Amino acid sequence: MLKLYAGERAKGIEAVIKASKLCQAVFNKLVKSQTLVKEDASPVTVADFGAQAVVNHIIHQAFPNDPIVGEEDSKDLRENQSLCDKVVELTNSVVETPLSTKQILDAIDLGNYKGGPQGRFWTLDPIDGTKGFLRGEQFAVCLSLIVNGEVKVAIQGCPNLPRNINDPNSQRGSLMVAVKHQGVFERSFEDSKETRVKVADAESPSDTSFCESVEAAHSNQSDTFKIAELLNIKNKPIRMDSQCKYAVIARGDAGIYLRIPTRADYQEKIWDHAGGSLMVSEAGGKVTDIDGKELDFSQGRTLKSNRGIIATNGKIHDQVLNAVKQVLHK
Ligand SMILES: Nc1ncnc2c1ncn2[C@@H]1O[C@H](COP(=O)(O)O)[C@@H](O)[C@H]1OP(=O)(O)O
Ligand SMILES: [Mg+2]
Ligand SMILES: [Mg+2]
Ligand SMILES: [Mg+2]
């Protein structure tokens, strides 16, 4: 019998592999000259647009009734001909039948859905960790399916992630695939053989290490330092861009991922956490916000009823949550 969401899982893998290839091709050819700064001052590259066009196009062809909540839109591209031409060329280098400029811009804008509590929709971050991508470090192509507010399928391409975190020379490229109640698996981009992964066994926070963003503006690193001290964690933090941090927790390379808000007004985006939270929970771990509340993906494009993120191997979650509360409420 075909497993639940088998079709979505397979299409999602195909789309994420193609988009990841596009990103790698961009990195090898360009990169910085083709970067724009968005209104919120974050960078966006031809690869972000191209990857969103590719994934949206493939998903829309396979599931024409499914709306998509995607990070990017085509507004800036429509005002910049040379960037637009580059995105068209790139997109057509990975899709099966060449698409017109209009089809590509329209595919990007399929990502404008508002989300919400009812029905099914996909959410896409075509490149999560654009800053890491530009540095040649970690980034991820993140696609998930949400049904009635619950994440059911997650596919995350991490082209630069070493298969063995302790050996930077180990093979790079990790594709993580999770379906609700079916576990989370890791494979390479080339070989479809999948290996089931599990979170770390650590019974105590001091037996593990934690990971956090490279960017001090995205997570308060002086608070995480105090939290680690309180938990008697001696290992240095693993600093890494993007949702690769969730993959690292799901694979058991680290026991804790902390994202402590730096600004009261920042709302986390659903495409930054949907896939990661399913991967960690399917690997046996736990994800909540810093108040211990479950992440609520039914609130629209953002996680407006949550603050910050704590992801752990599960066993140590309450200890970590208590330490976070102590440090933040002091
Ligand atoms: N002030 C902020 N707090 C938390 N996350 C942020 C903040 N500003 C941007 N981000 C988001 O953090 C993500 C990168 O995470 P990390 O630092 O862990 O690699 C990006 O998706 C980025 O969103 P955006 O794409 O809008 O720039
Ligand atoms: Mg961005
Ligand atoms: Mg992101
Ligand atoms: Mg992004």
mmCIF file of C-alpha atoms and ligand atoms in Angstrom:
data_model
loop_
_atom_site.group_PDB
_atom_site.id
_atom_site.type_symbol
_atom_site.label_atom_id
_atom_site.label_comp_id
_atom_site.label_asym_id
_atom_site.label_seq_id
_atom_site.Cartn_x
_atom_site.Cartn_y
_atom_site.Cartn_z
ATOM 1 C CA MET A 1 0.000 0.000 0.000
ATOM 2 C CA LEU A 2 1.240 3.471 -0.880
ATOM 3 C CA LYS A 3 2.198 5.455 2.212
ATOM 4 C CA LEU A 4 0.418 8.691 3.055
ATOM 5 C CA TYR A 5 1.931 11.685 1.226
ATOM 6 C CA ALA A 6 4.157 9.459 -0.942
ATOM 7 C CA GLY A 7 3.413 11.587 -4.035
ATOM 8 C CA GLU A 8 4.089 14.875 -2.252
ATOM 9 C CA ARG A 9 7.303 13.461 -0.768
ATOM 10 C CA ALA A 10 8.620 12.334 -4.172
ATOM 11 C CA LYS A 11 7.713 15.576 -5.980
ATOM 12 C CA GLY A 12 9.154 17.635 -3.147
ATOM 13 C CA ILE A 13 12.446 15.737 -3.392
ATOM 14 C CA GLU A 14 12.590 16.315 -7.153
ATOM 15 C CA ALA A 15 11.893 20.039 -6.756
ATOM 16 C CA VAL A 16 14.400 20.557 -3.933
ATOM 17 C CA ILE A 17 17.166 18.677 -5.776
ATOM 18 C CA LYS A 18 16.683 20.818 -8.888
ATOM 19 C CA ALA A 19 16.587 24.055 -6.884
ATOM 20 C CA SER A 20 19.707 23.033 -4.912
ATOM 21 C CA LYS A 21 21.558 22.372 -8.173
ATOM 22 C CA LEU A 22 20.576 25.790 -9.419
ATOM 23 C CA CYS A 23 21.931 27.386 -6.228
ATOM 24 C CA GLN A 24 25.225 25.569 -6.537
ATOM 25 C CA ALA A 25 25.565 26.595 -10.175
ATOM 26 C CA VAL A 26 24.995 30.220 -9.181
ATOM 27 C CA PHE A 27 27.581 30.040 -6.441
ATOM 28 C CA ASN A 28 30.162 28.565 -8.765
ATOM 29 C CA LYS A 29 29.596 31.278 -11.368
ATOM 30 C CA LEU A 30 28.863 34.582 -9.698
ATOM 31 C CA VAL A 31 27.912 35.582 -6.853
ATOM 32 C CA LYS A 32 28.063 38.922 -5.161
ATOM 33 C CA SER A 33 27.564 41.071 -8.232
ATOM 34 C CA GLN A 34 24.058 39.690 -8.583
ATOM 35 C CA THR A 35 22.733 40.430 -5.129
ATOM 36 C CA LEU A 36 19.932 42.844 -4.254
ATOM 37 C CA VAL A 37 19.045 44.307 -0.890
ATOM 38 C CA LYS A 38 15.361 43.928 0.027
ATOM 39 C CA GLU A 39 13.298 46.536 1.865
ATOM 40 C CA ASP A 40 14.090 44.857 5.197
ATOM 41 C CA ALA A 41 17.831 45.136 4.340
ATOM 42 C CA SER A 42 18.285 41.369 3.886
ATOM 43 C CA PRO A 43 20.156 40.192 0.782
ATOM 44 C CA VAL A 44 18.537 38.250 -2.037
ATOM 45 C CA THR A 45 20.301 36.738 -5.040
ATOM 46 C CA VAL A 46 19.384 35.428 -8.468
ATOM 47 C CA ALA A 47 19.541 32.013 -6.830
ATOM 48 C CA ASP A 48 16.765 32.866 -4.315
ATOM 49 C CA PHE A 49 14.480 33.918 -7.200
ATOM 50 C CA GLY A 50 15.515 31.044 -9.489
ATOM 51 C CA ALA A 51 15.076 28.425 -6.777
ATOM 52 C CA GLN A 52 11.610 29.764 -5.903
ATOM 53 C CA ALA A 53 10.616 29.721 -9.609
ATOM 54 C CA VAL A 54 11.777 26.108 -10.012
ATOM 55 C CA VAL A 55 10.139 24.722 -6.884
ATOM 56 C CA ASN A 56 6.868 26.616 -7.373
ATOM 57 C CA HIS A 57 6.674 25.544 -11.014
ATOM 58 C CA ILE A 58 7.224 21.851 -10.235
ATOM 59 C CA ILE A 59 4.850 21.828 -7.260
ATOM 60 C CA HIS A 60 2.166 23.758 -9.149
ATOM 61 C CA GLN A 61 2.310 21.366 -12.092
ATOM 62 C CA ALA A 62 1.904 18.356 -9.829
ATOM 63 C CA PHE A 63 -0.605 19.863 -7.368
ATOM 64 C CA PRO A 64 -2.357 22.718 -9.201
ATOM 65 C CA ASN A 65 -4.870 23.322 -6.406
ATOM 66 C CA ASP A 66 -2.293 23.765 -3.655
ATOM 67 C CA PRO A 67 -1.410 27.363 -2.735
ATOM 68 C CA ILE A 68 2.161 28.241 -1.734
ATOM 69 C CA VAL A 69 3.563 30.518 0.968
ATOM 70 C CA GLY A 70 6.959 31.461 -0.463
ATOM 71 C CA GLU A 71 9.465 33.966 0.852
ATOM 72 C CA GLU A 72 10.198 35.873 -2.363
ATOM 73 C CA ASP A 73 8.094 37.791 -4.877
ATOM 74 C CA SER A 74 8.919 39.101 -8.330
ATOM 75 C CA LYS A 75 8.519 42.838 -7.676
ATOM 76 C CA ASP A 76 12.242 43.695 -7.633
ATOM 77 C CA LEU A 77 12.909 41.458 -10.630
ATOM 78 C CA ARG A 78 10.248 43.176 -12.729
ATOM 79 C CA GLU A 79 12.212 46.421 -12.194
ATOM 80 C CA ASN A 80 15.636 45.008 -13.027
ATOM 81 C CA GLN A 81 15.941 43.602 -16.548
ATOM 82 C CA SER A 82 19.463 42.191 -16.326
ATOM 83 C CA LEU A 83 18.751 40.380 -13.040
ATOM 84 C CA CYS A 84 15.491 39.103 -14.521
ATOM 85 C CA ASP A 85 17.270 37.760 -17.645
ATOM 86 C CA LYS A 86 19.737 35.932 -15.431
ATOM 87 C CA VAL A 87 16.924 34.324 -13.398
ATOM 88 C CA VAL A 88 15.185 33.198 -16.598
ATOM 89 C CA GLU A 89 18.378 31.632 -17.940
ATOM 90 C CA LEU A 90 19.082 29.868 -14.662
ATOM 91 C CA THR A 91 15.565 28.548 -14.215
ATOM 92 C CA ASN A 92 15.536 27.179 -17.746
ATOM 93 C CA SER A 93 18.819 25.385 -17.104
ATOM 94 C CA VAL A 94 17.063 23.027 -14.657
ATOM 95 C CA VAL A 95 13.396 22.713 -15.723
ATOM 96 C CA GLU A 96 12.410 20.153 -18.357
ATOM 97 C CA THR A 97 10.598 22.458 -20.828
ATOM 98 C CA PRO A 98 11.863 26.050 -21.211
ATOM 99 C CA LEU A 99 9.579 28.692 -19.676
ATOM 100 C CA SER A 100 8.938 32.268 -20.837
ATOM 101 C CA THR A 101 9.903 35.264 -18.682
ATOM 102 C CA LYS A 102 6.223 35.768 -17.839
ATOM 103 C CA GLN A 103 5.793 32.131 -16.789
ATOM 104 C CA ILE A 104 8.840 32.378 -14.540
ATOM 105 C CA LEU A 105 7.776 35.643 -12.866
ATOM 106 C CA ASP A 106 4.281 34.231 -12.407
ATOM 107 C CA ALA A 107 5.725 31.033 -10.918
ATOM 108 C CA ILE A 108 7.648 33.107 -8.352
ATOM 109 C CA ASP A 109 4.438 34.952 -7.460
ATOM 110 C CA LEU A 110 2.552 31.712 -6.825
ATOM 111 C CA GLY A 111 4.261 32.064 -3.444
ATOM 112 C CA ASN A 112 2.004 34.917 -2.341
ATOM 113 C CA TYR A 113 -0.538 32.833 -0.384
ATOM 114 C CA LYS A 114 -1.425 34.169 3.036
ATOM 115 C CA GLY A 115 -1.471 30.834 4.871
ATOM 116 C CA GLY A 116 -3.876 30.203 7.747
ATOM 117 C CA PRO A 117 -5.602 27.448 9.715
ATOM 118 C CA GLN A 118 -7.595 25.668 7.002
ATOM 119 C CA GLY A 119 -6.740 23.368 4.134
ATOM 120 C CA ARG A 120 -3.427 22.407 2.652
ATOM 121 C CA PHE A 121 -0.621 24.599 1.369
ATOM 122 C CA TRP A 122 3.116 24.425 0.786
ATOM 123 C CA THR A 123 5.656 26.750 2.312
ATOM 124 C CA LEU A 124 8.999 27.481 0.686
ATOM 125 C CA ASP A 125 12.214 29.204 1.624
ATOM 126 C CA PRO A 126 14.116 28.966 -1.669
ATOM 127 C CA ILE A 127 17.376 29.793 0.078
ATOM 128 C CA ASP A 128 17.355 29.887 3.837
ATOM 129 C CA GLY A 129 20.550 31.500 5.076
ATOM 130 C CA THR A 130 21.277 33.721 2.075
ATOM 131 C CA LYS A 131 24.168 35.209 4.051
ATOM 132 C CA GLY A 132 25.673 31.743 4.536
ATOM 133 C CA PHE A 133 25.150 31.018 0.835
ATOM 134 C CA LEU A 134 27.059 34.178 -0.098
ATOM 135 C CA ARG A 135 29.926 33.204 2.214
ATOM 136 C CA GLY A 136 30.114 29.709 0.714
ATOM 137 C CA GLU A 137 28.926 28.268 4.033
ATOM 138 C CA GLN A 138 25.645 26.720 5.129
ATOM 139 C CA PHE A 139 22.300 27.364 3.467
ATOM 140 C CA ALA A 140 19.220 25.249 2.821
ATOM 141 C CA VAL A 141 16.382 24.917 0.325
ATOM 142 C CA CYS A 142 13.349 24.308 2.548
ATOM 143 C CA LEU A 143 9.977 23.031 1.360
ATOM 144 C CA SER A 144 7.121 21.774 3.533
ATOM 145 C CA LEU A 145 3.499 20.825 3.225
ATOM 146 C CA ILE A 146 1.124 22.093 5.913
ATOM 147 C CA VAL A 147 -2.383 20.637 6.299
ATOM 148 C CA ASN A 148 -4.901 22.274 8.643
ATOM 149 C CA GLY A 149 -2.064 24.010 10.493
ATOM 150 C CA GLU A 150 0.077 20.860 10.909
ATOM 151 C CA VAL A 151 3.358 20.218 9.102
ATOM 152 C CA LYS A 152 3.006 16.885 7.274
ATOM 153 C CA VAL A 153 5.956 16.735 4.864
ATOM 154 C CA ALA A 154 9.372 18.416 4.952
ATOM 155 C CA ILE A 155 12.145 18.298 2.401
ATOM 156 C CA GLN A 156 15.322 20.210 3.085
ATOM 157 C CA GLY A 157 18.327 20.385 0.782
ATOM 158 C CA CYS A 158 21.600 21.308 2.500
ATOM 159 C CA PRO A 159 24.194 21.244 -0.318
ATOM 160 C CA ASN A 160 27.183 22.333 1.806
ATOM 161 C CA LEU A 161 26.448 20.388 4.989
ATOM 162 C CA PRO A 162 29.181 17.798 5.759
ATOM 163 C CA ARG A 163 27.671 14.349 6.311
ATOM 164 C CA ASN A 164 29.892 14.109 9.369
ATOM 165 C CA ILE A 165 29.820 17.345 11.332
ATOM 166 C CA ASN A 166 33.127 16.555 13.050
ATOM 167 C CA ASP A 167 34.918 16.074 9.776
ATOM 168 C CA PRO A 168 34.710 19.088 7.472
ATOM 169 C CA ASN A 169 36.402 16.975 4.785
ATOM 170 C CA SER A 170 33.640 14.368 4.793
ATOM 171 C CA GLN A 171 31.263 14.247 1.843
ATOM 172 C CA ARG A 172 29.112 17.380 1.610
ATOM 173 C CA GLY A 173 25.479 17.519 0.686
ATOM 174 C CA SER A 174 22.622 16.318 2.794
ATOM 175 C CA LEU A 175 19.006 15.956 1.734
ATOM 176 C CA MET A 176 16.661 15.538 4.692
ATOM 177 C CA VAL A 177 13.175 14.123 4.168
ATOM 178 C CA ALA A 178 10.461 13.807 6.815
ATOM 179 C CA VAL A 179 6.817 12.785 6.758
ATOM 180 C CA LYS A 180 4.622 13.000 9.866
ATOM 181 C CA HIS A 181 4.586 9.646 11.731
ATOM 182 C CA GLN A 182 7.000 8.131 9.158
ATOM 183 C CA GLY A 183 10.339 9.333 10.550
ATOM 184 C CA VAL A 184 13.104 11.461 9.071
ATOM 185 C CA PHE A 185 15.700 10.242 6.612
ATOM 186 C CA GLU A 186 18.962 11.561 5.220
ATOM 187 C CA ARG A 187 20.345 10.898 1.756
ATOM 188 C CA SER A 188 22.814 12.474 -0.639
ATOM 189 C CA PHE A 189 21.794 14.466 -3.704
ATOM 190 C CA GLU A 190 23.097 11.829 -6.109
ATOM 191 C CA ASP A 191 22.097 8.546 -4.474
ATOM 192 C CA SER A 192 18.478 7.912 -3.491
ATOM 193 C CA LYS A 193 19.425 5.481 -0.694
ATOM 194 C CA GLU A 194 17.970 6.879 2.545
ATOM 195 C CA THR A 195 19.203 6.419 6.114
ATOM 196 C CA ARG A 196 16.911 7.005 9.067
ATOM 197 C CA VAL A 197 18.288 9.520 11.581
ATOM 198 C CA LYS A 198 17.640 10.068 15.283
ATOM 199 C CA VAL A 199 18.381 12.790 17.792
ATOM 200 C CA ALA A 200 21.288 12.526 20.252
ATOM 201 C CA ASP A 201 20.947 10.297 23.332
ATOM 202 C CA ALA A 202 22.205 12.925 25.820
ATOM 203 C CA GLU A 203 20.415 12.713 29.184
ATOM 204 C CA SER A 204 21.856 15.976 30.391
ATOM 205 C CA PRO A 205 22.530 19.290 28.597
ATOM 206 C CA SER A 206 26.160 19.169 29.747
ATOM 207 C CA ASP A 207 26.638 15.996 27.658
ATOM 208 C CA THR A 208 25.932 17.825 24.457
ATOM 209 C CA SER A 209 26.602 21.022 22.556
ATOM 210 C CA PHE A 210 24.252 23.661 21.257
ATOM 211 C CA CYS A 211 23.950 25.393 17.948
ATOM 212 C CA GLU A 212 22.838 28.868 17.044
ATOM 213 C CA SER A 213 22.867 31.401 14.227
ATOM 214 C CA VAL A 214 26.072 32.964 12.957
ATOM 215 C CA GLU A 215 24.218 36.286 12.951
ATOM 216 C CA ALA A 216 24.128 38.069 16.311
ATOM 217 C CA ALA A 217 21.117 40.038 15.015
ATOM 218 C CA HIS A 218 19.053 36.844 14.605
ATOM 219 C CA SER A 219 19.600 35.354 18.044
ATOM 220 C CA ASN A 220 20.894 36.947 21.235
ATOM 221 C CA GLN A 221 24.314 35.359 21.656
ATOM 222 C CA SER A 222 25.032 36.910 25.036
ATOM 223 C CA ASP A 223 21.848 35.293 26.397
ATOM 224 C CA THR A 224 22.747 31.922 24.837
ATOM 225 C CA PHE A 225 26.179 32.196 26.460
ATOM 226 C CA LYS A 226 24.498 32.632 29.873
ATOM 227 C CA ILE A 227 22.052 29.788 29.202
ATOM 228 C CA ALA A 228 24.917 27.459 28.251
ATOM 229 C CA GLU A 229 26.791 28.460 31.393
ATOM 230 C CA LEU A 230 23.758 27.762 33.556
ATOM 231 C CA LEU A 231 23.401 24.328 31.913
ATOM 232 C CA ASN A 232 27.097 23.641 32.412
ATOM 233 C CA ILE A 233 27.691 23.170 28.691
ATOM 234 C CA LYS A 234 31.439 23.382 28.133
ATOM 235 C CA ASN A 235 31.508 22.688 24.395
ATOM 236 C CA LYS A 236 31.759 25.714 22.148
ATOM 237 C CA PRO A 237 28.536 26.577 20.281
ATOM 238 C CA ILE A 238 28.210 25.330 16.730
ATOM 239 C CA ARG A 239 27.462 28.518 14.790
ATOM 240 C CA MET A 240 25.858 27.900 11.464
ATOM 241 C CA ASP A 241 23.493 29.736 9.121
ATOM 242 C CA SER A 242 20.080 28.455 8.090
ATOM 243 C CA GLN A 243 17.779 25.545 8.944
ATOM 244 C CA CYS A 244 20.788 23.256 8.641
ATOM 245 C CA LYS A 245 20.760 23.728 12.430
ATOM 246 C CA TYR A 246 17.558 21.681 12.610
ATOM 247 C CA ALA A 247 19.214 18.975 10.488
ATOM 248 C CA VAL A 248 22.143 18.948 12.898
ATOM 249 C CA ILE A 249 19.738 18.388 15.837
ATOM 250 C CA ALA A 250 17.744 15.722 13.945
ATOM 251 C CA ARG A 251 20.947 13.826 13.076
ATOM 252 C CA GLY A 252 22.114 13.945 16.700
ATOM 253 C CA ASP A 253 25.233 16.037 16.007
ATOM 254 C CA ALA A 254 24.154 18.527 18.689
ATOM 255 C CA GLY A 255 21.448 18.396 21.354
ATOM 256 C CA ILE A 256 20.140 21.960 21.425
ATOM 257 C CA TYR A 257 19.272 24.749 18.962
ATOM 258 C CA LEU A 258 18.568 28.110 20.557
ATOM 259 C CA ARG A 259 17.063 31.143 18.844
ATOM 260 C CA ILE A 260 16.553 33.903 21.381
ATOM 261 C CA PRO A 261 14.771 37.021 20.074
ATOM 262 C CA THR A 262 16.855 40.151 19.710
ATOM 263 C CA ARG A 263 13.861 42.421 19.014
ATOM 264 C CA ALA A 264 10.364 42.327 20.451
ATOM 265 C CA ASP A 265 8.813 43.141 17.076
ATOM 266 C CA TYR A 266 10.350 40.323 14.978
ATOM 267 C CA GLN A 267 7.886 37.615 13.946
ATOM 268 C CA GLU A 268 9.512 34.372 12.815
ATOM 269 C CA LYS A 269 8.383 33.270 9.337
ATOM 270 C CA ILE A 270 6.679 29.898 8.839
ATOM 271 C CA TRP A 271 9.087 28.921 6.022
ATOM 272 C CA ASP A 272 12.017 29.330 8.428
ATOM 273 C CA HIS A 273 10.728 26.698 10.885
ATOM 274 C CA ALA A 274 8.042 24.423 9.419
ATOM 275 C CA GLY A 275 10.347 21.819 7.902
ATOM 276 C CA GLY A 276 12.879 22.003 10.712
ATOM 277 C CA SER A 277 10.289 21.434 13.406
ATOM 278 C CA LEU A 278 8.902 18.315 11.674
ATOM 279 C CA MET A 279 12.403 16.930 11.115
ATOM 280 C CA VAL A 280 13.354 17.309 14.766
ATOM 281 C CA SER A 281 10.104 15.868 16.106
ATOM 282 C CA GLU A 282 10.221 12.915 13.677
ATOM 283 C CA ALA A 283 13.794 12.243 14.863
ATOM 284 C CA GLY A 284 12.504 11.966 18.451
ATOM 285 C CA GLY A 285 13.224 15.529 19.556
ATOM 286 C CA LYS A 286 11.108 18.455 20.606
ATOM 287 C CA VAL A 287 10.601 22.023 19.334
ATOM 288 C CA THR A 288 8.838 24.834 21.193
ATOM 289 C CA ASP A 289 9.192 28.577 21.487
ATOM 290 C CA ILE A 290 11.040 30.172 24.421
ATOM 291 C CA ASP A 291 7.855 30.074 26.525
ATOM 292 C CA GLY A 292 7.495 26.324 25.969
ATOM 293 C CA LYS A 293 4.572 26.747 23.545
ATOM 294 C CA GLU A 294 4.252 24.581 20.450
ATOM 295 C CA LEU A 295 4.936 26.380 17.181
ATOM 296 C CA ASP A 296 1.642 27.438 15.615
ATOM 297 C CA PHE A 297 1.745 27.263 11.815
ATOM 298 C CA SER A 298 -1.922 28.223 11.437
ATOM 299 C CA GLN A 299 -1.462 31.949 12.014
ATOM 300 C CA GLY A 300 -0.649 33.067 8.483
ATOM 301 C CA ARG A 301 2.780 33.763 6.997
ATOM 302 C CA THR A 302 4.438 34.283 10.372
ATOM 303 C CA LEU A 303 4.553 32.544 13.743
ATOM 304 C CA LYS A 304 2.899 35.523 15.351
ATOM 305 C CA SER A 305 1.794 33.680 18.465
ATOM 306 C CA ASN A 306 5.323 32.400 19.243
ATOM 307 C CA ARG A 307 8.572 34.001 20.420
ATOM 308 C CA GLY A 308 11.977 32.538 19.550
ATOM 309 C CA ILE A 309 12.783 28.832 19.220
ATOM 310 C CA ILE A 310 14.132 26.005 21.376
ATOM 311 C CA ALA A 311 14.793 22.681 19.626
ATOM 312 C CA THR A 312 16.315 19.779 21.556
ATOM 313 C CA ASN A 313 16.663 16.018 21.582
ATOM 314 C CA GLY A 314 13.500 15.946 23.734
ATOM 315 C CA LYS A 315 14.954 14.346 26.884
ATOM 316 C CA ILE A 316 16.629 17.590 27.953
ATOM 317 C CA HIS A 317 13.947 19.963 26.708
ATOM 318 C CA ASP A 318 12.496 20.932 30.091
ATOM 319 C CA GLN A 319 15.925 21.586 31.574
ATOM 320 C CA VAL A 320 16.836 23.831 28.647
ATOM 321 C CA LEU A 321 13.484 25.616 28.778
ATOM 322 C CA ASN A 322 13.925 26.316 32.511
ATOM 323 C CA ALA A 323 17.400 27.737 31.927
ATOM 324 C CA VAL A 324 16.080 29.938 29.114
ATOM 325 C CA LYS A 325 13.304 31.232 31.367
ATOM 326 C CA GLN A 326 15.742 31.937 34.215
ATOM 327 C CA VAL A 327 18.106 33.905 31.992
ATOM 328 C CA LEU A 328 15.407 35.841 30.146
ATOM 329 C CA HIS A 329 13.227 36.699 33.135
ATOM 330 C CA LYS A 330 16.036 37.903 35.334
HETATM 331 N N1 LIG B 1 15.885 39.831 13.754
HETATM 332 C C1 LIG B 1 15.778 38.587 13.333
HETATM 333 N N2 LIG B 1 15.557 37.608 14.225
HETATM 334 C C2 LIG B 1 15.456 36.319 13.834
HETATM 335 N N3 LIG B 1 15.580 35.918 12.545
HETATM 336 C C3 LIG B 1 15.799 36.842 11.599
HETATM 337 C C4 LIG B 1 15.912 38.221 11.942
HETATM 338 N N4 LIG B 1 16.132 38.915 10.807
HETATM 339 C C5 LIG B 1 16.127 38.018 9.792
HETATM 340 N N5 LIG B 1 15.941 36.757 10.255
HETATM 341 C C6 LIG B 1 15.841 35.502 9.491
HETATM 342 O O1 LIG B 1 16.748 34.566 9.911
HETATM 343 C C7 LIG B 1 16.914 33.583 8.869
HETATM 344 C C8 LIG B 1 18.325 33.120 8.840
HETATM 345 O O2 LIG B 1 18.516 32.425 10.017
HETATM 346 P P1 LIG B 1 19.937 32.113 10.574
HETATM 347 O O3 LIG B 1 20.485 33.410 11.094
HETATM 348 O O4 LIG B 1 19.647 31.126 11.652
HETATM 349 O O5 LIG B 1 20.727 31.575 9.451
HETATM 350 C C9 LIG B 1 16.502 34.247 7.604
HETATM 351 O O6 LIG B 1 15.382 33.580 7.101
HETATM 352 C C10 LIG B 1 16.170 35.658 8.037
HETATM 353 O O7 LIG B 1 15.049 36.162 7.417
HETATM 354 P P2 LIG B 1 15.139 36.961 6.028
HETATM 355 O O8 LIG B 1 15.166 35.919 4.958
HETATM 356 O O9 LIG B 1 13.933 37.752 5.984
HETATM 357 O O10 LIG B 1 16.422 37.744 6.053
HETATM 358 MG MG MG B 2 15.718 36.151 3.077
HETATM 359 MG MG MG B 3 14.892 31.930 5.801
HETATM 360 MG MG MG B 4 15.341 32.840 2.212
#
